[in-house]
PDB file of C-alpha atoms and ligand atoms in Angstrom:
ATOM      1  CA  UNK A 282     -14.374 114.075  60.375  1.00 89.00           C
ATOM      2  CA  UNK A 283     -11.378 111.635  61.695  1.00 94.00           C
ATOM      3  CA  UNK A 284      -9.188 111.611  58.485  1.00 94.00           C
ATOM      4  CA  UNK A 285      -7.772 107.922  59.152  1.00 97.00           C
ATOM      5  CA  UNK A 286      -8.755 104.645  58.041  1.00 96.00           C
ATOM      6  CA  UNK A 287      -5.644 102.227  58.758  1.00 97.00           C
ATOM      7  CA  UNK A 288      -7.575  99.118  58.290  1.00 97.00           C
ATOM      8  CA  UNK A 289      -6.454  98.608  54.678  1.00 98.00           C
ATOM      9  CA  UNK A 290      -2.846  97.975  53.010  1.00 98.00           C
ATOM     10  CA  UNK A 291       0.131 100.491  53.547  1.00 98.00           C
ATOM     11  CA  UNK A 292       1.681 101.831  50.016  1.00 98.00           C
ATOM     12  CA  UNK A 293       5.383 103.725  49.738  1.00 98.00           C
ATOM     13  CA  UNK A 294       5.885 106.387  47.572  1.00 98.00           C
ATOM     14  CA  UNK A 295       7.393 110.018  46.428  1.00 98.00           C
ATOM     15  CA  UNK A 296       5.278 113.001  45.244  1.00 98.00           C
ATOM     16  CA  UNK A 297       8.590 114.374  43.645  1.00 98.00           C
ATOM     17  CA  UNK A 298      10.838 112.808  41.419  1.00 98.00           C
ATOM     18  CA  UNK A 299      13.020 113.896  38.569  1.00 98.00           C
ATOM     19  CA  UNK A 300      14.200 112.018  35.810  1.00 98.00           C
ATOM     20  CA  UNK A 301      15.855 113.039  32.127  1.00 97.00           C
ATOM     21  CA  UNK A 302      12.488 115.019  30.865  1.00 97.00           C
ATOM     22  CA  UNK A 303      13.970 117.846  33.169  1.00 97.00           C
ATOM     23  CA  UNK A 304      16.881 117.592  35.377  1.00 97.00           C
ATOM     24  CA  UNK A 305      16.890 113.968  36.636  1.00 97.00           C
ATOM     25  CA  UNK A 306      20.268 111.984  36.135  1.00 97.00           C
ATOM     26  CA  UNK A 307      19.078 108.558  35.722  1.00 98.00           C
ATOM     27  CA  UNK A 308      16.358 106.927  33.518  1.00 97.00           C
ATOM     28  CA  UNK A 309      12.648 106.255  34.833  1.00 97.00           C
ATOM     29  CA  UNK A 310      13.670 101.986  34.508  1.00 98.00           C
ATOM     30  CA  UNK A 311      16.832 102.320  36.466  1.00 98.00           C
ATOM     31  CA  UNK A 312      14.934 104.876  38.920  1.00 98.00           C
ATOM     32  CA  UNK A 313      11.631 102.387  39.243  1.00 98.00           C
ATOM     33  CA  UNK A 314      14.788  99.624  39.864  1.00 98.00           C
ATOM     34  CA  UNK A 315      16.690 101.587  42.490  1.00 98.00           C
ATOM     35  CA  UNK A 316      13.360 102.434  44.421  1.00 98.00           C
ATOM     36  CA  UNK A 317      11.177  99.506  44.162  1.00 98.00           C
ATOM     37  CA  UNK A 318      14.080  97.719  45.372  1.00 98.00           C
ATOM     38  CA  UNK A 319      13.868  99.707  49.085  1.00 98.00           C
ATOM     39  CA  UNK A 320       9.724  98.872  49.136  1.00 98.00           C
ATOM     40  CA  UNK A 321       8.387 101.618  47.091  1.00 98.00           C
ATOM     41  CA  UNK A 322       4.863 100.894  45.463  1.00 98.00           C
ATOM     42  CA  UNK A 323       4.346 104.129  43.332  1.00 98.00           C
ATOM     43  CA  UNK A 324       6.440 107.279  42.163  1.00 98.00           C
ATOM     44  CA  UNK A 325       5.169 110.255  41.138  1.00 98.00           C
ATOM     45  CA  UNK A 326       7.128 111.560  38.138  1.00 98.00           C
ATOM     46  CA  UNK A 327       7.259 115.958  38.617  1.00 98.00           C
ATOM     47  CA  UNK A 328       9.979 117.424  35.692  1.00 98.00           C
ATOM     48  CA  UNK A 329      10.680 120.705  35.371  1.00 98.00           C
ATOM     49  CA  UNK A 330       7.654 122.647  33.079  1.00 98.00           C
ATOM     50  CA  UNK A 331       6.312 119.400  31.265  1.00 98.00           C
ATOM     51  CA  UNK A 332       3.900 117.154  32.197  1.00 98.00           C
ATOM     52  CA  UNK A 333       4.267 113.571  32.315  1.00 98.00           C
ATOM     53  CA  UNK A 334       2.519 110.761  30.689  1.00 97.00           C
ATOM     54  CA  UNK A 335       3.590 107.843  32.033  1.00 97.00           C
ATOM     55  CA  UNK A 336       1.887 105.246  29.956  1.00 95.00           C
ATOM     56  CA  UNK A 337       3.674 106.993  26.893  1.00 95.00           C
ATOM     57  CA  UNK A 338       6.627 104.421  26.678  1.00 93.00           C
ATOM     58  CA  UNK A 339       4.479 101.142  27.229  1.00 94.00           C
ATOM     59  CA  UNK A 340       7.027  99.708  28.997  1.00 95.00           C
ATOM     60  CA  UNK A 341       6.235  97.840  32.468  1.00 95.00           C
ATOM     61  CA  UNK A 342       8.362  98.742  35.798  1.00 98.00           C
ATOM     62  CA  UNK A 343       8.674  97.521  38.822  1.00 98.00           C
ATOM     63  CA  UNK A 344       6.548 100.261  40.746  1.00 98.00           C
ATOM     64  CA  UNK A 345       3.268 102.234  39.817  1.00 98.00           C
ATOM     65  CA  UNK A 346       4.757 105.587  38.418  1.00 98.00           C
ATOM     66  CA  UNK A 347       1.927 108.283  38.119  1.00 98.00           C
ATOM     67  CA  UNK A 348       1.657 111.365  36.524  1.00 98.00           C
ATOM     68  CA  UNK A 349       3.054 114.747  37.382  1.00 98.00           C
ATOM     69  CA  UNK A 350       4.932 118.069  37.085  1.00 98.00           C
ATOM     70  CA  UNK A 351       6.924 121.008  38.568  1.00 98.00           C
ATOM     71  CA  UNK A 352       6.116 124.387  37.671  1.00 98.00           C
ATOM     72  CA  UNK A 353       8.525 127.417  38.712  1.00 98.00           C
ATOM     73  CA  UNK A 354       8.447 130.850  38.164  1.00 98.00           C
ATOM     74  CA  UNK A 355       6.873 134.259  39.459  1.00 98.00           C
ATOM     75  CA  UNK A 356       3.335 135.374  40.125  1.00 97.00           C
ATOM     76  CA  UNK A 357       1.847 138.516  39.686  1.00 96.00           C
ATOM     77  CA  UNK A 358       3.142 140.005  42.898  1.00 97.00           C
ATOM     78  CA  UNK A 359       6.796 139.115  41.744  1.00 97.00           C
ATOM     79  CA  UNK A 360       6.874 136.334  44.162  1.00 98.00           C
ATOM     80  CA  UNK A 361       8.602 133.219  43.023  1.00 98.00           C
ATOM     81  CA  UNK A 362       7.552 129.672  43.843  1.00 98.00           C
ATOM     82  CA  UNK A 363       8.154 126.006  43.035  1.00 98.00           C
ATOM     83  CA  UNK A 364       4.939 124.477  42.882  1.00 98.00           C
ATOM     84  CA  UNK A 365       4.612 120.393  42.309  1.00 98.00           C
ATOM     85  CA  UNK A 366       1.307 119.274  40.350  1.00 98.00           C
ATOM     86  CA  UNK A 367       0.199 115.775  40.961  1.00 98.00           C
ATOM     87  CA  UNK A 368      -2.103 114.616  38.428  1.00 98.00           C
ATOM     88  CA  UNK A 369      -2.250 113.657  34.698  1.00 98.00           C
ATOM     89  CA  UNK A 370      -2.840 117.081  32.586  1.00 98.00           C
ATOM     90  CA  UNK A 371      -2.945 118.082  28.910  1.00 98.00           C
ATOM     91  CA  UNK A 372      -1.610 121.845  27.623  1.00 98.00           C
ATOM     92  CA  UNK A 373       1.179 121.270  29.619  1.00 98.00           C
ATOM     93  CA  UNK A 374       4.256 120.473  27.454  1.00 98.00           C
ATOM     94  CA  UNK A 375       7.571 122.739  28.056  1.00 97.00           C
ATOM     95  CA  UNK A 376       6.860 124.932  25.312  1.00 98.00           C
ATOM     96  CA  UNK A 377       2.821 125.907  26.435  1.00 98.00           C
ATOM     97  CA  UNK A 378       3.941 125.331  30.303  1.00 98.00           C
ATOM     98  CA  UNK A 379       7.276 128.296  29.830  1.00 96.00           C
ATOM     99  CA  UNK A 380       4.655 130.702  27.372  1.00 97.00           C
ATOM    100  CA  UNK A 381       1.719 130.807  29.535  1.00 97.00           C
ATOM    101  CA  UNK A 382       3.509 131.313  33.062  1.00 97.00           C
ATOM    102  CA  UNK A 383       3.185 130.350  36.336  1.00 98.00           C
ATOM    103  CA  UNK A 384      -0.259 131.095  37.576  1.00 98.00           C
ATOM    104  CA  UNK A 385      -1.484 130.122  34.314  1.00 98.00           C
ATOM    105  CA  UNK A 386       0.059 126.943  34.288  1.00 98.00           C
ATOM    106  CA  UNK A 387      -1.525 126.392  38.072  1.00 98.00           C
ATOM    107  CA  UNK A 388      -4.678 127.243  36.562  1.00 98.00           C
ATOM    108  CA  UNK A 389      -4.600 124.309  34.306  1.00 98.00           C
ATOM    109  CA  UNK A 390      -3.547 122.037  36.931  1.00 98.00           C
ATOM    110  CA  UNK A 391      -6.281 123.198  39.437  1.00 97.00           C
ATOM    111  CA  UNK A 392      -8.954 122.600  36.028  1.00 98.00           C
ATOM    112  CA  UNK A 393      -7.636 119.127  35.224  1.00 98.00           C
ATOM    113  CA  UNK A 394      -8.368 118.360  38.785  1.00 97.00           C
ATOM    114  CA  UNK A 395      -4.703 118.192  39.947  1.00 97.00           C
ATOM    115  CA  UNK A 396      -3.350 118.907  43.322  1.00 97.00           C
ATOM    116  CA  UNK A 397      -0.743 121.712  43.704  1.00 97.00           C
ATOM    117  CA  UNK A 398       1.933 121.364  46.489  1.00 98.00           C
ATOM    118  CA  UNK A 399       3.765 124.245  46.910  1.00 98.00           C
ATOM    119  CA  UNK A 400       7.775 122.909  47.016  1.00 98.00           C
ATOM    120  CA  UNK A 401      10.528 123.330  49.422  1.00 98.00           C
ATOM    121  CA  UNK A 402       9.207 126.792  50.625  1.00 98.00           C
ATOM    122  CA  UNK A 403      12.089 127.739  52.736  1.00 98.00           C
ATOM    123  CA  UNK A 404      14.637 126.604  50.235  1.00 98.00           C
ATOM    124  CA  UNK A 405      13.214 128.829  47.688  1.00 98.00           C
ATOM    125  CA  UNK A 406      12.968 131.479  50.234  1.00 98.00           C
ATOM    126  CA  UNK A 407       9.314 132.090  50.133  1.00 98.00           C
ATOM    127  CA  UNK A 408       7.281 134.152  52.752  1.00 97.00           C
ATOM    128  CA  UNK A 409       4.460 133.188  55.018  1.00 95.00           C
ATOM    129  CA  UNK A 410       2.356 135.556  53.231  1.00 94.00           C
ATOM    130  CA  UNK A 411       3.432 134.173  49.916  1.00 96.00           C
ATOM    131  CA  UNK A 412       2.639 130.473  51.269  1.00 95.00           C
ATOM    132  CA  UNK A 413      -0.712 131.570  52.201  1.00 92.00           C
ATOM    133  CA  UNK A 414      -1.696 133.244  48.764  1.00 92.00           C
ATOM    134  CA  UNK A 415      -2.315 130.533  46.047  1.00 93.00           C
ATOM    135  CA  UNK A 416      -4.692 128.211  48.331  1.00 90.00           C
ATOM    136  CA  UNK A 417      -2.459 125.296  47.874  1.00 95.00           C
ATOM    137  CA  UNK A 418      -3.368 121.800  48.451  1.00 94.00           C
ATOM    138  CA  UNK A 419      -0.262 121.210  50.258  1.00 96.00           C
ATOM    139  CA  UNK A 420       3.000 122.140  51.472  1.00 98.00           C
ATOM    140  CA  UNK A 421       6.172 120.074  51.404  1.00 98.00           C
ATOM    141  CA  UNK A 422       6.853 119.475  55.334  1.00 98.00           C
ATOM    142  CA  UNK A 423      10.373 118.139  54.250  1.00 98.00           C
ATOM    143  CA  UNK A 424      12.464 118.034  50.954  1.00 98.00           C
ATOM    144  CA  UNK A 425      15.474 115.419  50.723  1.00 98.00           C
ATOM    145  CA  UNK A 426      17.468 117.034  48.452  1.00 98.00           C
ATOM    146  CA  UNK A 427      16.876 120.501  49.715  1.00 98.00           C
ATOM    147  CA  UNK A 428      17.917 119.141  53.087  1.00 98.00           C
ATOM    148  CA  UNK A 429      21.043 117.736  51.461  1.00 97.00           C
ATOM    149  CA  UNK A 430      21.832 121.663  49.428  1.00 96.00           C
ATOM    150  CA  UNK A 431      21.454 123.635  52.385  1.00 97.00           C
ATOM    151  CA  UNK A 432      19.593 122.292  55.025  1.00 98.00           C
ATOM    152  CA  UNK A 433      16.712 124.354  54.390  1.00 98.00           C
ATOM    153  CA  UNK A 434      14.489 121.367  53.654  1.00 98.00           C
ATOM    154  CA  UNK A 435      11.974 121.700  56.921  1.00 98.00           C
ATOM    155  CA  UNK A 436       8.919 123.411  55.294  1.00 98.00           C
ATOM    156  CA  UNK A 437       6.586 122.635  58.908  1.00 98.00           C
ATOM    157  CA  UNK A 438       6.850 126.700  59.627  1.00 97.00           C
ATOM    158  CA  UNK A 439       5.095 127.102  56.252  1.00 97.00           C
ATOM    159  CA  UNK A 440       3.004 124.533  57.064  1.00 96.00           C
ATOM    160  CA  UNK A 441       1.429 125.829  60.439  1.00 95.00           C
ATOM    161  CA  UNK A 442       1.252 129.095  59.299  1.00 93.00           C
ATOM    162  CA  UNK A 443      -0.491 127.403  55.959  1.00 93.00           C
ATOM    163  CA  UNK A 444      -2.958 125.419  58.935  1.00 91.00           C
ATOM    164  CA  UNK A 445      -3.464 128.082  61.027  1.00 86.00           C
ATOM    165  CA  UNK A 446      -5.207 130.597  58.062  1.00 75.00           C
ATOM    166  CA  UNK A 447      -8.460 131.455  58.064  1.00 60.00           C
ATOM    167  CA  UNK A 448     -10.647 128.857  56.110  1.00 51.00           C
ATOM    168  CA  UNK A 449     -14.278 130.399  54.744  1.00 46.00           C
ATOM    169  CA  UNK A 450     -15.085 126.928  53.225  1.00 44.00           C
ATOM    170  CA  UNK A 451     -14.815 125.163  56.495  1.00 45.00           C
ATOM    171  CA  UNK A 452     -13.832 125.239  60.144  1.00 45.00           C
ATOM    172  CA  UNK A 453     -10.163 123.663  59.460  1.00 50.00           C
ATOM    173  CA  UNK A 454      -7.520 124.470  57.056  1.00 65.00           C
ATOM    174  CA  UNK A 455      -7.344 121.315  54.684  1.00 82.00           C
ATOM    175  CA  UNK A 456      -3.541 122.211  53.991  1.00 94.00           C
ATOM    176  CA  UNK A 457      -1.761 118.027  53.779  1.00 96.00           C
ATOM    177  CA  UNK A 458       1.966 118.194  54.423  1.00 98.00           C
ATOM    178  CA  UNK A 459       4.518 116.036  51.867  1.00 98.00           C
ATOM    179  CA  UNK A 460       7.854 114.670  52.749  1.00 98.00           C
ATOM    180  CA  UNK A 461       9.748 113.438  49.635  1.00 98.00           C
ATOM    181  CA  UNK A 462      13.270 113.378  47.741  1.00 98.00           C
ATOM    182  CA  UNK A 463      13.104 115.802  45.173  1.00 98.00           C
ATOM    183  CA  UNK A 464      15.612 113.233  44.026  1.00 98.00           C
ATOM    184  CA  UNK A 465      17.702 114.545  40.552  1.00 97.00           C
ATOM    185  CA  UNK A 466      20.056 111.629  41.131  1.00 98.00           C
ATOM    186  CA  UNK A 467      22.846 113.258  39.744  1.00 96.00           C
ATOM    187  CA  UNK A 468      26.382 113.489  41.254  1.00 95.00           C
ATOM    188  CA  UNK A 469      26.237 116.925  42.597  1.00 94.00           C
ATOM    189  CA  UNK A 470      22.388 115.191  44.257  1.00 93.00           C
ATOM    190  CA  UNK A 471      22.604 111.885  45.360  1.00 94.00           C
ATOM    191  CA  UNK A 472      20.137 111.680  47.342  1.00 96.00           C
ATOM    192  CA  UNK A 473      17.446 109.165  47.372  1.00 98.00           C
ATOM    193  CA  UNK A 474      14.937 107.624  49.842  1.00 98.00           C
ATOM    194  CA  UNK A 475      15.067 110.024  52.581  1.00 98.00           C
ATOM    195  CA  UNK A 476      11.702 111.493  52.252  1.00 98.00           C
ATOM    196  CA  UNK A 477       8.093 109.953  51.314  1.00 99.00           C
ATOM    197  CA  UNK A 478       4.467 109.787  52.090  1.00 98.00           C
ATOM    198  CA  UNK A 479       2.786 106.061  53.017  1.00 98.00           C
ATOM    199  CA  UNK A 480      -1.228 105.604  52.281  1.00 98.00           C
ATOM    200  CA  UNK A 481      -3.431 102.799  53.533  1.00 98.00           C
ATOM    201  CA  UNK A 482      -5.601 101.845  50.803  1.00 98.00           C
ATOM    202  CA  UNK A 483      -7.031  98.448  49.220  1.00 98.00           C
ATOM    203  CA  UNK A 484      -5.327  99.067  46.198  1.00 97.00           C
ATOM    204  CA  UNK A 485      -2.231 100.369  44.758  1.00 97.00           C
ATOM    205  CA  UNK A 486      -3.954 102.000  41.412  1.00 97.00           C
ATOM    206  CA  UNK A 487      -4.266 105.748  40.699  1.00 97.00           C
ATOM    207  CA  UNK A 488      -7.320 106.809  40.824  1.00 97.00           C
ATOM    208  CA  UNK A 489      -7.256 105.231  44.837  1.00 98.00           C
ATOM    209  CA  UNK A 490      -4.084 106.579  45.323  1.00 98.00           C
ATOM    210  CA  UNK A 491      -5.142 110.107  44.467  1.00 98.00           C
ATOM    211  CA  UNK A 492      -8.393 109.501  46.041  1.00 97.00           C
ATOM    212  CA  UNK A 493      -6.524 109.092  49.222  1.00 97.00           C
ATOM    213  CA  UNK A 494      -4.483 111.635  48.825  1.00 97.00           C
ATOM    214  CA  UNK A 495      -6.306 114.435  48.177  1.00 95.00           C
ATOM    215  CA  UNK A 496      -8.482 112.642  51.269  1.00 94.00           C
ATOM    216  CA  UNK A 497      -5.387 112.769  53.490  1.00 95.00           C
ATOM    217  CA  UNK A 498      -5.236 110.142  54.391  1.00 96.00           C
ATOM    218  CA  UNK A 499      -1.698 109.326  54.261  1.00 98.00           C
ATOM    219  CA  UNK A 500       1.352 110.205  56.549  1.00 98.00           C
ATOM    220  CA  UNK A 501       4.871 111.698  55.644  1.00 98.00           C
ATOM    221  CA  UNK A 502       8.155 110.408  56.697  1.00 98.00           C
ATOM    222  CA  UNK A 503      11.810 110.683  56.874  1.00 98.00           C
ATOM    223  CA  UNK A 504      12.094 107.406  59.181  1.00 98.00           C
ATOM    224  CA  UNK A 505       9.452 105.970  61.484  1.00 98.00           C
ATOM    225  CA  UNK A 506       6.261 104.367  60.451  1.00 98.00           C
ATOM    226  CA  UNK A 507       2.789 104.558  61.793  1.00 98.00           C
ATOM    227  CA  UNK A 508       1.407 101.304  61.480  1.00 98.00           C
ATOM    228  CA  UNK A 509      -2.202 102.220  62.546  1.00 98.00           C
ATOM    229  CA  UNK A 510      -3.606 105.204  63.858  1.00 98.00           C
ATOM    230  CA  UNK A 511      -7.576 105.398  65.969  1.00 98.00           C
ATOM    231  CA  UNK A 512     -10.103 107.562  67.107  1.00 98.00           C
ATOM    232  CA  UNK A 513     -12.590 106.911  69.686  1.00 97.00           C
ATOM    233  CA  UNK A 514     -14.128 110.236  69.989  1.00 95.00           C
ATOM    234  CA  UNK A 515     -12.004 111.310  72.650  1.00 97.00           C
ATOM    235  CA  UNK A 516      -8.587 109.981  72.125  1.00 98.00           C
ATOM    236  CA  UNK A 517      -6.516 109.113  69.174  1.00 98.00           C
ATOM    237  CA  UNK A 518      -4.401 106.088  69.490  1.00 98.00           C
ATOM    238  CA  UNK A 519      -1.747 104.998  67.394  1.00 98.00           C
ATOM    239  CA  UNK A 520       0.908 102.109  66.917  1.00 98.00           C
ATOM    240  CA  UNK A 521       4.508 103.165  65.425  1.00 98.00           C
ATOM    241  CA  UNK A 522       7.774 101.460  64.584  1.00 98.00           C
ATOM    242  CA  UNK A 523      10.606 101.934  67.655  1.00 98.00           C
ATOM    243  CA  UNK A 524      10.072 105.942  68.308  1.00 98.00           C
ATOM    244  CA  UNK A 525      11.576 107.940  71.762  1.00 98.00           C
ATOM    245  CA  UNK A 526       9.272 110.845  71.308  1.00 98.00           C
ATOM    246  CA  UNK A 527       5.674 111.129  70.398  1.00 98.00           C
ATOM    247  CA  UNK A 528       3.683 114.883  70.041  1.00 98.00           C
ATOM    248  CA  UNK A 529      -0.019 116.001  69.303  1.00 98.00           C
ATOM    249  CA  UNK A 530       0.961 119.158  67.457  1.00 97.00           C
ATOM    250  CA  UNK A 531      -1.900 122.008  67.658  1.00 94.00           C
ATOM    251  CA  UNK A 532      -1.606 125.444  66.517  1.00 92.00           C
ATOM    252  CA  UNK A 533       0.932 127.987  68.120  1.00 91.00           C
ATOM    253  CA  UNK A 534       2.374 126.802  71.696  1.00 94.00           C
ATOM    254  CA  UNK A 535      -0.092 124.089  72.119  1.00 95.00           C
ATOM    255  CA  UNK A 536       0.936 120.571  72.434  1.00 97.00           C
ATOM    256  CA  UNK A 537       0.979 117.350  73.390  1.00 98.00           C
ATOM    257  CA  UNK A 538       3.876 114.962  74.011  1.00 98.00           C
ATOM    258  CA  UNK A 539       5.943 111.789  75.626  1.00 98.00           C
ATOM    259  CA  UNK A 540       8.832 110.483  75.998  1.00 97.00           C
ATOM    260  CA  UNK A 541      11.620 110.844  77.117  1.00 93.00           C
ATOM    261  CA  UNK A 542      15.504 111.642  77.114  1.00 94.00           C
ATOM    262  CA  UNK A 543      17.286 107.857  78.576  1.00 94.00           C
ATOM    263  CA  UNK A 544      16.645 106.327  75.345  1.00 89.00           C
ATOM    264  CA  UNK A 545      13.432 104.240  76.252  1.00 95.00           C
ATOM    265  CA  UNK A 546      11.686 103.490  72.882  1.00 98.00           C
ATOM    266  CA  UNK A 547       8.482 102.286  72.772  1.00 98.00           C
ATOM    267  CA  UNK A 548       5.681 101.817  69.761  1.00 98.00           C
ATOM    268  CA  UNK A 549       2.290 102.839  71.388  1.00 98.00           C
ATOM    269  CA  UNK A 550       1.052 106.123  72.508  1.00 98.00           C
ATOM    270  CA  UNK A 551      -2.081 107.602  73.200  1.00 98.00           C
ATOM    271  CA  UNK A 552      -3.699 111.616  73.375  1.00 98.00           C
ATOM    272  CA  UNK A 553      -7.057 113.035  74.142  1.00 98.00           C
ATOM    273  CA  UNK A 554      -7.858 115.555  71.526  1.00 96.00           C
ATOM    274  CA  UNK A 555      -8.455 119.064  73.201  1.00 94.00           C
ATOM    275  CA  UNK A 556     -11.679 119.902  71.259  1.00 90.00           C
ATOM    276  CA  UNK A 557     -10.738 123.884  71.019  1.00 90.00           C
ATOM    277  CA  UNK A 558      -7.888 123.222  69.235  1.00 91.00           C
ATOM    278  CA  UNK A 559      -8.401 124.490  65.483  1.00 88.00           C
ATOM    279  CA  UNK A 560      -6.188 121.493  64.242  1.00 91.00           C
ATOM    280  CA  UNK A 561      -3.846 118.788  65.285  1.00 94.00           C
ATOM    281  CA  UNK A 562      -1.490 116.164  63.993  1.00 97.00           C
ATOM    282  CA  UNK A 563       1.254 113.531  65.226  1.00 98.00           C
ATOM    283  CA  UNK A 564       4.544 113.132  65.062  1.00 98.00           C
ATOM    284  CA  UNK A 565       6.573 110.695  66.044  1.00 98.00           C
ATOM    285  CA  UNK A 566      10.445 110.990  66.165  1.00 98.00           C
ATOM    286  CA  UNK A 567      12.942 107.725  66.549  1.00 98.00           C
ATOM    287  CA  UNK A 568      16.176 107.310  68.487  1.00 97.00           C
ATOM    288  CA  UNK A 569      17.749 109.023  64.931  1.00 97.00           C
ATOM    289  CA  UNK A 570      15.851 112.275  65.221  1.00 97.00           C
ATOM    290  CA  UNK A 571      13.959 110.857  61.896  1.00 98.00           C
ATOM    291  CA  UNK A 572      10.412 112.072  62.066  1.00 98.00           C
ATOM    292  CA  UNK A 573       6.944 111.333  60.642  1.00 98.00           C
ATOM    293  CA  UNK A 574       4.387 113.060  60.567  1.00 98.00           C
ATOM    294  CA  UNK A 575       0.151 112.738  59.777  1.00 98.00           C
ATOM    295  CA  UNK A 576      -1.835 115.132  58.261  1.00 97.00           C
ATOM    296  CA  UNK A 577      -4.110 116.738  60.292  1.00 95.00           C
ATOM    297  CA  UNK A 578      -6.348 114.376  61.872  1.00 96.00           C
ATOM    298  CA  UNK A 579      -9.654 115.833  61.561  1.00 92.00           C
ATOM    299  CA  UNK A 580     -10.803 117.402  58.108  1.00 82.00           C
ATOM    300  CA  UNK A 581     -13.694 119.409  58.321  1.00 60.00           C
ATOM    301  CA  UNK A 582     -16.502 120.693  60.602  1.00 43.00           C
TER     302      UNK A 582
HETATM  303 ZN1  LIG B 620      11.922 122.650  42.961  1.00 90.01          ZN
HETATM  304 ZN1  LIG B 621      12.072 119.246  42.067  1.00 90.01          ZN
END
């Protein structure tokens, strides 16, 4: 099933934000200010080992904030993770999230219907094999502020390996990719805005929001923007801001692009989807090197 439906209204937001609960320099007003003011619609709000509840305070904001956390810590196979949980959970305050552990605390996420990402894979220094263990809804593709540490914020490795596992439930991995800040806003990280996810929904509430999400449909980005993307049956087509270099990413080698290195930009591309492929997305890369990507396009048998 084509995992697209542009038709409705595009939304801007970040699956990973900090604020003082955990780590996070500035308060969730001045945060909702700073962001809304660049076009975000909704923030998720993901502290360190408590949950949010963002209706708590009352208070109104600029933006939609929704509900979240980030768990850390080892599983049983002394791996350890960062794992982001969007959703709105219970049993999950700092003192029940650092007693039960990790996998427990995942477990409560997974049974209050939550999504778990797993975070900034290669900044943590996570295997493949670790990746693949814990079923995760989805990966970060790209962290800001790991980006900004090290520059070991690319997570699309983990991702195709994460793609490319074998699926019993159905013929394609349903693995969605994430590109957000991570943003602590604190001195030693600055950074803001240079990672987030856009979904095309009728309305910017919640429950859509998540619907959407945990649909895929939605596309990451560190710069360009699709503005619509098609499917005929054959060929997906798809209008973009400015870009120099378009791909149809499949698994391994295979692949799809154009372009070109004389600096022609242009905003429309098309591909015919090979049909053996086991899964494909876009990306789309401007004159900057900034890239977006979709989720895979196809969900599904
Ligand atoms: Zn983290
Ligand atoms: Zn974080």
């Amino acid at each position: 099933m084509f995992r697209y439906d542009t038709s409705n209204t595009w939304y801007k937001g970040n699956t990973h934000i900090h604020t003082p609960a955990s780590d996070g320099g500035k308060p969730v007003a001045e945060v909702a200010e700073m962001y809304a003011g660049v076009g975000y619609d909704f923030l998720f709000r993901t502290d360190h080992s408590v949950a949010s509840d963002v209706t708590s305070d009352g208070a109104r904001y600029p933006l939609l904030w929704m509900d979240g956390i980030e768990l850390d810590g080892h599983d049983a196979q002394g791996d350890y993770y960062h794992v982001v949980g969007l959703g709105t959970f219970t049993g999950l305050t700092r003192e029940e999230t650092r007693a039960m552990g990790l996998t427990a605390a995942m477990q409560v996420v997974r049974e209050q219907n939550g999504l778990l990402i797993l975070a900034h894979p290669q900044w943590t220094g996570n295997s493949f094999e670790a990746a693949l263990r814990w079923d995760f809804d989805g990966v970060e593709v790209y962290n800001y502020v790991c980006h900004w540490l090290n520059g070991k914020g690319d997570g699309g490795a983990y991702w195709n390996a994460m793609l490319g596992r074998p699926n019993t439930l159905t013929s394609r991995s349903r693995t969605l990719g994430f590109a957000c800040d991570d943003a602590h806003l604190r001195p030693e990280h600055p950074g803001w805005n240079g990672g987030w996810i856009m979904i095309n929904v009728p309305e910017c509430s919640p429950p859509t929001l998540m619907d959407a999400i945990r649909a895929g449909n939605f596309y990451s980005s560190t710069g360009p923007d699709f503005y619509d993307i098609a499917y005929d049956g054959e060929r997906v087509t798809f209008h973009t801001s400015p870009v120099q270099f378009a791909r149809l990413v499949g698994p391994a080698h295979y692949g799809k692009r154009t372009g070109n290195f004389e600096g022609t930009l242009f905003t429309e591309a098309a591909f015919s989807i090979p049909p053996e492929w086991a899964y494909c997305y876009l990306e789309i890369e401007d004159a900057q090197g900034h890239r977006a990507w979709t989720n895979t396009l196809f969900e599904g048998v």
